[in-house]
Coordinates of C-alpha atoms and ligand atoms in Angstrom, one line a residue:
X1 CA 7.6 -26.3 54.3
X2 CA 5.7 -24.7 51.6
X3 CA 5.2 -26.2 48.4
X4 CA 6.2 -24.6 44.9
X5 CA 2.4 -23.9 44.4
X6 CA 2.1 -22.5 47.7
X7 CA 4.8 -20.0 47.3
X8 CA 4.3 -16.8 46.3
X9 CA 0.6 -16.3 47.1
X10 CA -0.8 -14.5 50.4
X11 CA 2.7 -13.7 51.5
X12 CA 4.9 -11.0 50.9
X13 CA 6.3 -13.0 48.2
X14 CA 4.1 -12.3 45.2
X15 CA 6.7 -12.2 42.4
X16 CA 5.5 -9.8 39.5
X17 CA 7.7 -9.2 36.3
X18 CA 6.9 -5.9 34.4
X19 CA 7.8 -5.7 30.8
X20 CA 8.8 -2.0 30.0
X21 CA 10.0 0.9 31.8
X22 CA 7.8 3.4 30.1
X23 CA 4.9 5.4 31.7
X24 CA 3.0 2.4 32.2
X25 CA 5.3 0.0 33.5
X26 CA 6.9 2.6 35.7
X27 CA 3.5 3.8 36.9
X28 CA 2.7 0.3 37.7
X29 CA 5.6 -0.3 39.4
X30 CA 4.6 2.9 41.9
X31 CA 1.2 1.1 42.3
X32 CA 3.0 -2.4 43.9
X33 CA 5.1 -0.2 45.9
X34 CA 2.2 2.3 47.5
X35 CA 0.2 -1.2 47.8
X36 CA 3.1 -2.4 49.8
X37 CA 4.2 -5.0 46.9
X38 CA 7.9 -4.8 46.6
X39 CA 8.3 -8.3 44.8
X40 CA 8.6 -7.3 41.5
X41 CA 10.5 -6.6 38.6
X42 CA 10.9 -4.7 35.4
X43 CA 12.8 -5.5 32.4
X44 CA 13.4 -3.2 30.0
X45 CA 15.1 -4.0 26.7
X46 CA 16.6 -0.2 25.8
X47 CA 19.5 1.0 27.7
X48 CA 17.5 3.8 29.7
X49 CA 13.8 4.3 31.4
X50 CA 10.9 6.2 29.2
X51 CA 9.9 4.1 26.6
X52 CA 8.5 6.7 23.7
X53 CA 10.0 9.4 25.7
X54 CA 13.3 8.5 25.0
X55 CA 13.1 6.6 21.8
X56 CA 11.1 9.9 20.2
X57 CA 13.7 12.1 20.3
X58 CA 12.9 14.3 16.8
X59 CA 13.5 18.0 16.5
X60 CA 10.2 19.5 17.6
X61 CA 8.9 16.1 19.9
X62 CA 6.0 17.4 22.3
X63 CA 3.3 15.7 23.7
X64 CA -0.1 16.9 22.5
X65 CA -1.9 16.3 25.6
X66 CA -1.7 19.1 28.5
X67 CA 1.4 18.3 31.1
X68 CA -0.8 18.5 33.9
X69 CA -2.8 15.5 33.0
X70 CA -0.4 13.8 30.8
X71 CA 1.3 13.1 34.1
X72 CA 0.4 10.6 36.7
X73 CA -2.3 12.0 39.4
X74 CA -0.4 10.1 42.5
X75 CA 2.9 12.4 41.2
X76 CA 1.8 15.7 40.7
X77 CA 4.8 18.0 38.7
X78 CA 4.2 21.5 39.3
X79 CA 7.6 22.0 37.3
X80 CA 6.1 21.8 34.1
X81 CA 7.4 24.1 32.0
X82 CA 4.6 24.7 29.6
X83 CA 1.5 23.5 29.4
X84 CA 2.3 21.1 26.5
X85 CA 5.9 20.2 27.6
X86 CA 8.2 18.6 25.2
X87 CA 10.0 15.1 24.8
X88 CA 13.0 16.1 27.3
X89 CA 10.8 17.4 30.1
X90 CA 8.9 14.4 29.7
X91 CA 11.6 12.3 30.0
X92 CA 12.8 14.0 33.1
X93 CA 9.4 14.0 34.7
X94 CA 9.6 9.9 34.2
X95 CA 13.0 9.8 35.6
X96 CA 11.9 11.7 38.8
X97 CA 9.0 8.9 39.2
X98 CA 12.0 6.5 39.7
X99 CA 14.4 8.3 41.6
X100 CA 11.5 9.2 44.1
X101 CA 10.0 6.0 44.1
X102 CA 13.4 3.9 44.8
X103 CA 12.7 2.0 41.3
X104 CA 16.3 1.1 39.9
X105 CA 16.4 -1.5 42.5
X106 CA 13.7 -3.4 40.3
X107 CA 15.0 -2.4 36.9
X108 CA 16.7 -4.4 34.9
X109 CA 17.7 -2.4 31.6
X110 CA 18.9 -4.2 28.2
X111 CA 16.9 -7.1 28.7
X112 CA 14.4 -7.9 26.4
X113 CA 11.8 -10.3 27.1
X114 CA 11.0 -12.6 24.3
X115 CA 8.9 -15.9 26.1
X116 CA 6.4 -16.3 28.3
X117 CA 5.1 -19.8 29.3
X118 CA 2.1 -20.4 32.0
X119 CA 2.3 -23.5 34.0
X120 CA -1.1 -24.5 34.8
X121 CA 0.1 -27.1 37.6
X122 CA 1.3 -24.3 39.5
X123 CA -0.1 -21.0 38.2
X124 CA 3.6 -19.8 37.6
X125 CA 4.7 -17.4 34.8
X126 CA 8.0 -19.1 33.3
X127 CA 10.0 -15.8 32.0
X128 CA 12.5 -16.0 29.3
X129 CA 15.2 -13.3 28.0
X130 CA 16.9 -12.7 25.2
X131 CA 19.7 -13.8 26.7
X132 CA 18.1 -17.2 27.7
X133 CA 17.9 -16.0 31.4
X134 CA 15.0 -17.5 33.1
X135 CA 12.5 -16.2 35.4
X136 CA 9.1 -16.7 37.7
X137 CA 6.6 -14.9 38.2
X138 CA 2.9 -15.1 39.5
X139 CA 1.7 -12.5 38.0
X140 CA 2.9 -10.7 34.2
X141 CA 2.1 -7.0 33.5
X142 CA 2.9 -6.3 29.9
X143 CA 3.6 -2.5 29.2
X144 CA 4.3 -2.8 25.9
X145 CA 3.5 0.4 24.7
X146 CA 1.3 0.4 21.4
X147 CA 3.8 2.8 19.7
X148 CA 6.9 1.4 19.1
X149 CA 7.6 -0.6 16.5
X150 CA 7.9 1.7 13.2
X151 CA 5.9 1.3 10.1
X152 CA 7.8 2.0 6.8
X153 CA 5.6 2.5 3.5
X154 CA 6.0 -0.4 0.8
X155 CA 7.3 1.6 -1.4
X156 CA 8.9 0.7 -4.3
X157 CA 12.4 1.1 -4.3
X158 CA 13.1 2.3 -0.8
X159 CA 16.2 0.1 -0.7
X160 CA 17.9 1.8 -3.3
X161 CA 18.1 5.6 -1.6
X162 CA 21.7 6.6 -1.5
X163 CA 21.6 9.2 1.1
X164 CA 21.0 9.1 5.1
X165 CA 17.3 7.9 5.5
X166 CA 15.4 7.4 9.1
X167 CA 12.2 7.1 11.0
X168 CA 10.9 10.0 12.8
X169 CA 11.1 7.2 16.1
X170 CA 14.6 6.6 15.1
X171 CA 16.1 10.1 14.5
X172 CA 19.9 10.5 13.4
X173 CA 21.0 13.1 15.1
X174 CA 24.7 13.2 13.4
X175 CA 23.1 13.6 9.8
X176 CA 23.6 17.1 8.7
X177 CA 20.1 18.9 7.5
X178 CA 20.8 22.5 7.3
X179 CA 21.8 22.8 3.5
X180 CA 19.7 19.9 2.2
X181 CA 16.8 19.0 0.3
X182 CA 15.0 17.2 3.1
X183 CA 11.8 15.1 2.0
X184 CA 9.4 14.3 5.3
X185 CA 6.9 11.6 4.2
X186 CA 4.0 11.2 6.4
X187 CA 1.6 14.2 7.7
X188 CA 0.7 12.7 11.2
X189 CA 1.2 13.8 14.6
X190 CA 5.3 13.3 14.4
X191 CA 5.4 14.9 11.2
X192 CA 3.5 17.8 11.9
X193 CA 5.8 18.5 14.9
X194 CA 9.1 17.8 12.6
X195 CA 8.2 20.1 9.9
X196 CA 8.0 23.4 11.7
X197 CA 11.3 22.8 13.9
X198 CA 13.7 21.6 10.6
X199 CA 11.6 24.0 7.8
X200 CA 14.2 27.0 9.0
X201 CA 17.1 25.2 8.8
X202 CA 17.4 23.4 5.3
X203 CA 17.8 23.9 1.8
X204 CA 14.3 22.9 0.9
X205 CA 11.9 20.3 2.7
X206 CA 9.0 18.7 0.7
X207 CA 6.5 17.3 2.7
X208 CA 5.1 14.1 0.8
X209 CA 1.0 14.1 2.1
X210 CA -1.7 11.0 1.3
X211 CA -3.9 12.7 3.3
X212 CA -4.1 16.1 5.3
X213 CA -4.6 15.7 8.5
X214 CA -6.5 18.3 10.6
X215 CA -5.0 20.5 12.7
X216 CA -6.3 22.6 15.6
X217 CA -4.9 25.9 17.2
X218 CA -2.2 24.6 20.3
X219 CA -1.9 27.8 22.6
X220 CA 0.6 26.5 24.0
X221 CA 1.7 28.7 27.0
X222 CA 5.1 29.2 29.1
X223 CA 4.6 29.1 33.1
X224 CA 5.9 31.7 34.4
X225 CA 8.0 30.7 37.8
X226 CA 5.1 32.3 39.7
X227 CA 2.7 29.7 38.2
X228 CA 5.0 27.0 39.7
X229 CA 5.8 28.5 42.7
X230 CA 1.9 28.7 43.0
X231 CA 1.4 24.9 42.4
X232 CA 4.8 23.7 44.2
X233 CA 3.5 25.4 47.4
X234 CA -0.4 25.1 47.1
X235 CA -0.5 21.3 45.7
X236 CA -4.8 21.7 45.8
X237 CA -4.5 24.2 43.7
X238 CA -2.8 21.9 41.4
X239 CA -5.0 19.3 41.6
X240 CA -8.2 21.8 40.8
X241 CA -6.4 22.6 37.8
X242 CA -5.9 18.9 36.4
X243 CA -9.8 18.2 37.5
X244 CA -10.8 21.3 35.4
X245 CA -8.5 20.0 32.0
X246 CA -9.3 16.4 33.0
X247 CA -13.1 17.6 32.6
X248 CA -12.2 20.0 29.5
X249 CA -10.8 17.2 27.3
X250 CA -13.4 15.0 28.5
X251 CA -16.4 16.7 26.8
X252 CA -15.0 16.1 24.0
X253 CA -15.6 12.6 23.7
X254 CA -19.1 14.1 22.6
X255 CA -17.7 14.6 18.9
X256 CA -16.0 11.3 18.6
X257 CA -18.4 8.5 20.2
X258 CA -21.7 10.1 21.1
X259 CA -22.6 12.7 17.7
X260 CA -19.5 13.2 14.8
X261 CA -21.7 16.0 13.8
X262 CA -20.4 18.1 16.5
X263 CA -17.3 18.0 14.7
X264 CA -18.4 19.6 12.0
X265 CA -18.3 22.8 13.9
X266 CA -15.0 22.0 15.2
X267 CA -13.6 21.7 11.9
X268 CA -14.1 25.0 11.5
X269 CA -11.3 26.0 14.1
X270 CA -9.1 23.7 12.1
X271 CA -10.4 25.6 8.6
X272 CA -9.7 29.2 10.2
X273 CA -6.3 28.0 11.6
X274 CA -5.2 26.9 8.1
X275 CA -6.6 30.1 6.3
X276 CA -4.6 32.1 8.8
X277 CA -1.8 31.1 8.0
X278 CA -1.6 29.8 4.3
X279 CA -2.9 32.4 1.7
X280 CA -1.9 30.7 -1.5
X281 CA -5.7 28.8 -2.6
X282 CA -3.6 26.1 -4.8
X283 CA -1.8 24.8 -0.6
X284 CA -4.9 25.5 1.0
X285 CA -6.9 23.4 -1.4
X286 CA -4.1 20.5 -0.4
X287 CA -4.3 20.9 2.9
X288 CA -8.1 20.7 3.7
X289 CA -9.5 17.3 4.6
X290 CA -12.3 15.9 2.8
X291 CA -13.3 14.0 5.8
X292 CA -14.8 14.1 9.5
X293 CA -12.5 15.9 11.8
X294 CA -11.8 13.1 14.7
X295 CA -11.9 10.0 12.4
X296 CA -7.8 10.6 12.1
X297 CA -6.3 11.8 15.0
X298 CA -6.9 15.7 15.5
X299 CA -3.4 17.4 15.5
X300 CA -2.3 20.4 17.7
X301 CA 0.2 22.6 16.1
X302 CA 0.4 26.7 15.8
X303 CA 3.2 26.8 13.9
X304 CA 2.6 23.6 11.1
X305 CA 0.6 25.6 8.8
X306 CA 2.8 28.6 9.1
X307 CA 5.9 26.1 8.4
X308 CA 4.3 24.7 5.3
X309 CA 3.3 28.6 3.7
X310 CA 7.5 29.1 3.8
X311 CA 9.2 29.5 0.6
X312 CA 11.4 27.0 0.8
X313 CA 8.8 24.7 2.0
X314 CA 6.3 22.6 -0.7
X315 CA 3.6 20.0 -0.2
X316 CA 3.3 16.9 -2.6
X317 CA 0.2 15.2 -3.1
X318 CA 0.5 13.9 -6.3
X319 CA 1.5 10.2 -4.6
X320 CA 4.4 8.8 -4.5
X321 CA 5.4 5.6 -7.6
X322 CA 8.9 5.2 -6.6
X323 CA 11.8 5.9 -4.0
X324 CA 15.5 6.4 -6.4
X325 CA 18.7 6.7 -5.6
X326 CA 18.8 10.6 -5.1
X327 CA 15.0 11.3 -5.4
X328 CA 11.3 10.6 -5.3
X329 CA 9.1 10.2 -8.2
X330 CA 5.1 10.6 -8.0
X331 CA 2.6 9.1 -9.8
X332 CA 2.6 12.4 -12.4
X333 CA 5.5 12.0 -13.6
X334 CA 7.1 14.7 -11.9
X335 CA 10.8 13.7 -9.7
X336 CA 11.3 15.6 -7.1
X337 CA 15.5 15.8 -5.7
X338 CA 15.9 14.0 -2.3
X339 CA 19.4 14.3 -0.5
X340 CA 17.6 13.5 3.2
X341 CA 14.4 11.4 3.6
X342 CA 12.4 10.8 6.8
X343 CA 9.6 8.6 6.9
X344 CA 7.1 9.8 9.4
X345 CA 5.0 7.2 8.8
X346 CA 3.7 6.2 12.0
X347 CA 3.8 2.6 14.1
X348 CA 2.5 -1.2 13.8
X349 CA 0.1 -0.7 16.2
X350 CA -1.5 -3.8 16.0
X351 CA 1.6 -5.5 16.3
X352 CA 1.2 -5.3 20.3
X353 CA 3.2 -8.2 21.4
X354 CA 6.1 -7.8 18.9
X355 CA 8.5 -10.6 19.0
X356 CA 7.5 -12.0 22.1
X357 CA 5.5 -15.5 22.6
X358 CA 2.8 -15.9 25.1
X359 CA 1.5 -19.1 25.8
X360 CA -1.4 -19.9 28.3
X361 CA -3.7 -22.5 29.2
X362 CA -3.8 -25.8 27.0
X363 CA -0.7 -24.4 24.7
X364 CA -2.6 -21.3 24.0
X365 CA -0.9 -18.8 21.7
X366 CA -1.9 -15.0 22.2
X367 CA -0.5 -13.9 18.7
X368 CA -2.6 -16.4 17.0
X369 CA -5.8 -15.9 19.3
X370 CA -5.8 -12.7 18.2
X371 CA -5.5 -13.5 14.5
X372 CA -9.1 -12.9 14.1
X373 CA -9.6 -9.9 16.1
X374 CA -7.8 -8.7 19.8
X375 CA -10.1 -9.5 22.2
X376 CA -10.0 -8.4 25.2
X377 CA -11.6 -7.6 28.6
X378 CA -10.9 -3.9 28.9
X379 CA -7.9 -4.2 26.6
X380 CA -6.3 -5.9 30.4
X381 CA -7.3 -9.5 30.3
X382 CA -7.2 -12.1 27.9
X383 CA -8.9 -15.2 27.9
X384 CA -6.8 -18.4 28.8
X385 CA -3.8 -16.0 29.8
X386 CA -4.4 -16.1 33.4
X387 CA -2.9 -13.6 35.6
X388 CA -1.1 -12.5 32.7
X389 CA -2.2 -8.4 32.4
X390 CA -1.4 -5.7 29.6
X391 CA -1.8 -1.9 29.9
X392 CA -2.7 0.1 27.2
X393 CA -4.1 -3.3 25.6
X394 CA -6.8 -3.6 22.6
X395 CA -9.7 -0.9 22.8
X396 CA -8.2 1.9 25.7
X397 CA -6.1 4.4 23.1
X398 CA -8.3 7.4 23.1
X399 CA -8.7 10.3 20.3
X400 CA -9.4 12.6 22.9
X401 CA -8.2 12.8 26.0
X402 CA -4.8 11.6 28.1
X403 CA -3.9 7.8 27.8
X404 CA -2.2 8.3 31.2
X405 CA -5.5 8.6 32.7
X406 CA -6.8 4.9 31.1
X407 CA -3.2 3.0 32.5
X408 CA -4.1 4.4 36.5
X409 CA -7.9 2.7 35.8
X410 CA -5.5 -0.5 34.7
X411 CA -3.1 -0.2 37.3
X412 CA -5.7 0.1 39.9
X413 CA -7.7 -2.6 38.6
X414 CA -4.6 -5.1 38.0
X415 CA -3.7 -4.2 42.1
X416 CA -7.3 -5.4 42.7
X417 CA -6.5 -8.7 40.7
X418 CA -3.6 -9.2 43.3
X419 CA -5.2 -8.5 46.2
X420 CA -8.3 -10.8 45.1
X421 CA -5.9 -13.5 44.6
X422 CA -3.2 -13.0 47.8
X423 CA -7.0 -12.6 50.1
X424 CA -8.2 -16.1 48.5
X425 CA -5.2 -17.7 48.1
X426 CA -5.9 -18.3 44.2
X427 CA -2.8 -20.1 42.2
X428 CA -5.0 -17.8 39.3
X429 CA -7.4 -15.7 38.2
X430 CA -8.3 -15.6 34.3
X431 CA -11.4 -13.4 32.6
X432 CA -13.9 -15.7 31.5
X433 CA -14.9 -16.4 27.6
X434 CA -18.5 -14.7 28.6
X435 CA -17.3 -11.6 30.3
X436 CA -14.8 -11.2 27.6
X437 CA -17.0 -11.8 24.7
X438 CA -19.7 -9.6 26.0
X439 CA -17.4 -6.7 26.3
X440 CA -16.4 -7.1 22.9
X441 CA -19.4 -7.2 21.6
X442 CA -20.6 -4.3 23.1
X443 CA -17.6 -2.3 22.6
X444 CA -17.8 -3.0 18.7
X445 CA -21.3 -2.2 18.7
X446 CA -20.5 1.0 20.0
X447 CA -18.3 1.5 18.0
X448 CA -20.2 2.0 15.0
X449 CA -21.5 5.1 16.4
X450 CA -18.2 6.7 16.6
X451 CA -16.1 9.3 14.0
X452 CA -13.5 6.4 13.4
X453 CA -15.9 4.6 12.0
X454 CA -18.6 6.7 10.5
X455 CA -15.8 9.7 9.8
X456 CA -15.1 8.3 5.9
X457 CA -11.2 7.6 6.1
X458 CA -8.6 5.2 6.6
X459 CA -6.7 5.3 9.8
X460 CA -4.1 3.4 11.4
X461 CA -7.0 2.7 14.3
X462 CA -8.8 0.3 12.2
X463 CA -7.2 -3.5 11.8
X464 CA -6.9 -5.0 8.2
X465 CA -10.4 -6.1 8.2
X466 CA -12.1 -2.5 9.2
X467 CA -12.3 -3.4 13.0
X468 CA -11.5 -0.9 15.4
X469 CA -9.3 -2.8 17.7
X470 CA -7.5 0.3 19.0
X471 CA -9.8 2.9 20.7
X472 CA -12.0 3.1 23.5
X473 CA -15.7 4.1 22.3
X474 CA -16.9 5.8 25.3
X475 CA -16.0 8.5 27.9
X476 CA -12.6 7.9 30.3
X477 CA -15.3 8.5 32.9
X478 CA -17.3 5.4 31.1
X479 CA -13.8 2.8 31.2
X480 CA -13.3 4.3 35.1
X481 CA -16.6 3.7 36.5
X482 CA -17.0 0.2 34.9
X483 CA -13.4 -0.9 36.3
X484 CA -14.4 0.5 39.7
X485 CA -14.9 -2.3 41.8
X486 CA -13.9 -6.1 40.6
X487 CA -15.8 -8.5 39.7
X488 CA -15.3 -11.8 40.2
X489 CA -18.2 -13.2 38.5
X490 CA -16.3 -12.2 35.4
X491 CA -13.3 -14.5 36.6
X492 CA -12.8 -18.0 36.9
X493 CA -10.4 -19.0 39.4
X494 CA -8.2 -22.2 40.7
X495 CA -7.2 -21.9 44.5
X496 CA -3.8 -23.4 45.6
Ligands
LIG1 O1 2.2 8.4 12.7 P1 0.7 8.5 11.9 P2 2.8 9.4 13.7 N1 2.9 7.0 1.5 O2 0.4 7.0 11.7 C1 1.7 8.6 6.2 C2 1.3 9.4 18.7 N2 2.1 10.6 18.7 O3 4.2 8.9 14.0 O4 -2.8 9.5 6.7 C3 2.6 8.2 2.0 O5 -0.2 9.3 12.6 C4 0.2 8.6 6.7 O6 -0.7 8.9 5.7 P3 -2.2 8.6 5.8 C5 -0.1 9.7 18.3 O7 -1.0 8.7 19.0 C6 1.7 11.4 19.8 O8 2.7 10.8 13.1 O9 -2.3 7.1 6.3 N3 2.3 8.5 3.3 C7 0.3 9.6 7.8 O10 0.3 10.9 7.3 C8 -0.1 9.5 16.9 O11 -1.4 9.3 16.3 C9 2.4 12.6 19.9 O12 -2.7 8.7 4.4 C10 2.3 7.5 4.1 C11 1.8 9.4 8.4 O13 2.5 8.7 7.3 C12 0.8 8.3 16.7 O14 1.9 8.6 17.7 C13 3.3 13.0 19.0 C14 2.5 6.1 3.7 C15 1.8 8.5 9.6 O15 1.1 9.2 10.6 C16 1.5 8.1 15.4 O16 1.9 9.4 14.9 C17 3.6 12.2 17.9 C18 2.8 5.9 2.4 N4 3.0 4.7 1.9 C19 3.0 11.0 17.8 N5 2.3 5.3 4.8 C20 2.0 13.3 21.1 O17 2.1 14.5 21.0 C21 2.0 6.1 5.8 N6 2.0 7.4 5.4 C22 1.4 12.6 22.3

């Protein structure tokens, strides 16, 4: 009879838990199945699958990044609609990933995951719910998703706003804009997509800015049905298409970690796109950014600008002092009428782990580990959290390319893990304090290179202390070939 130890390892019995039905977890999920894995299990704490892609559900929501690569490689779509689809074809498309790949079996939706405990005896994951439900597992992949818990600005007086208020993350789809004097703080990626789709509709919108952003031309184009006939029935065809946009975004990791001077010249794609559209100098002057293009994230939009040169559209800069009852006063003096606000202001993103607990070797606490900085290995492994695996971790968001590409490296190396440990019959596997010390090291050295760094703003990328904790520094190509094989030099392990 096997033991509790023995259980679970080199068998068809290697229980993995999931956290998150979003594209990483469910991506994962298709990696355990195509690897033969059917042992595991996802828990998701929202009521449906697609994690951003359903709780982003704004007037306007579109994903930035082209479909054909924002989209798993091992599930090719040639149904994309356009080539940057929005939030409901998004949703669908991860919706299709499960139906095709039999995954409501292993989902288990309202269930949020607050606990984790490792058991070094036995190498066990102990798995607690919400709802005090308890669970095992050998192995943990956390897809968290770095985007999800929403930041509101400190700003006095927020409390005392009579009318409807939201997050852009959080819309209210049964408040009533068309009529009202909407206020839209925030000028980030959400906003930028909000403004153009509600400016028609109300009374007047006033979009409160701290800083511009830049903003590129989108081109986005409609397929027609021959383009996805074309794909549906020539699938290498497809795949040439997502190697030539795979290698298009990719060179332009150039302006962001290898010379910011090359965005220079970019910038002056976002200059002509603004001047194109907004002829009043006084706006204009507003809207150009007194920084390097790249150290925010660059924005795609063709109709933002246009949007913001409307007549019932204004931009406030002036800062704001106070939220009031019915309006928003800046710091000069001036109060500016509010019936509907929305705060587009953007995501704790260091705030990975949320409310959940993770506890490791010796009592190890993750949340307080990372206190001083989130280390990683690879933004996958943590140090004294053995076989305990994050996607989309510290250090893999990218500025310029799709962050779909960055969770198959992760899936492919955390499948690696698994087979290392089911071939050696290991209880676990955990990253070393060398391997993972050295790779911070180097990627904060590299770092300094980069636009986020040398690009002269403040970004929600860096942590409180000026670290950049968030991006990768490098190429995808970079992250890909240096997760390629495993290593287990870099791991220390304890057989059964
Ligand atoms: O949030 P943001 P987001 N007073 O943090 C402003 C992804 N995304 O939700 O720049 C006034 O970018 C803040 O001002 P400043 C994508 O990764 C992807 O728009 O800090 N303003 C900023 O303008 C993106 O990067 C897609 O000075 C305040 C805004 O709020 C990430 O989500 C689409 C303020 C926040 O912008 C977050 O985007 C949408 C204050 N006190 C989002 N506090 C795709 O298409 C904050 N702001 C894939």
């Amino acid at each position: 009879m096997q033991s509790r130890q023995q259980r679970h390892v080199g068998s068809e019995d290697f229980p993995v838990v999931i956290v998150g039905a979003g594209f990483a977890g469910i991506g994962m999920a298709i990696r355990l199945k195509q690897e033969g894995i059917q042992s595991f299990k996802i828990f998701e704490a929202g009521s449906e699958v697609g994690g951003t892609w359903r709780d982003n559900t704004y007037p306007g929501c579109a994903c930035d990044v082209p479909s054909h690569m924002y989209s798993y490689s091992f599930e090719l779509w040639p149904e994309w609609p356009q080539s940057y689809s929005r939030q409901p074809d998004i949703l669908r498309y991860l919706k299709h990933c499960v139906e095709r790949y039999g995954l409501e079996e292993h989902i288990q939706l309202n269930t949020r995951v607050i606990d984790f405990q490792f058991e070094e005896d036995t190498g066990l994951w102990h798995v607690t719910t919400e709802a005090g439900d308890k669970h095992e597992a050998r192995a943990v992949v956390a897809g968290l998703g770095p985007l999800n818990k929403p930041s509101f600005p400190n700003i006095p007086g927020r409390d005392t706003f009579q009318g409807p208020s939201f997050h852009s993350s959080e819309w209210k789809h049964d408040v009533e804009l068309a009529g009202q004097r909407v206020a839209v703080i925030g000028t980030g990626a959400s906003a930028i997509q909000i403004v153009p789709a509600i400016a028609p509709k109300v009374k007047h919108l006033n979009v409160f800015q701290r800083t511009p952003p830049w903003v590129v031309p989108r081109h986005s184009k409609i397929y027609p049905s021959w383009f996805k006939a074309m794909f549906r029935n020539m699938p290498p065809l497809q795949r040439l298409f997502r190697w030539f946009l795979y290698a298009f975004l990719e060179l332009r990791a150039f302006g962001f970690v290898v010379t910011p001077k090359v965005m220079e010249l970019a910038s002056r794609l976002g200059q002509r796109n603004a001047r194109k559209a907004i002829k009043d100098p006084e706006l204009l002057r507003k809207v150009t950014p007194n920084y390097t293009m790249g150290c925010k994230r660059v924005l795609v939009s063709d109709d933002y600008f246009p949007a913001l040169a409307r007549d019932n559209v204004s931009v406030t800069d002036t800062g704001i002092q106070e939220i009031r009852e019915n309006s928003i006063l800046c710091n000069d003096g001036t109060e500016h009428p509010v019936d509907v606000l929305i705060y587009a202001t953007g995501f704790n993103v260091y705030d990975i782990l949320g409310p959940i607990t993770v506890t490791g070797r010796d009592k190890k606490d993750l949340r307080t580990t990372w206190e001083d900085g989130q280390s990683s290995y690879y933004g996958i492994h943590a140090a004294g959290f053995p076989n305990f695996f994050l996607l989309v971790g510290p250090n893999t968001g990218l500025g310029h390319h799709s962050l779909v590409f960055m969770m198959e490296v992760q899936m492919n190396h955390i499948v690696r893990c698994i087979q290392h440990m089911r071939k050696h019959q290991l209880k676990w596997l955990d990253v070393t304090e060398s391997a993972q010390d050295a790779f911070v090291r180097r990627t904060q050295e590299r770092m300094q290179k980069t636009v986020w760094i040398q690009g002269g703003c403040q970004s929600w990328y860096l942590d409180d202390k000026g670290r950049n904790f968030s991006l990768w520094p490098g190429f995808t190509m970079e992250y890909w070939l240096q997760l390629r094989h495993f290593q287990p030099l870099h791991f220390e392990t304890q057989t059964l």
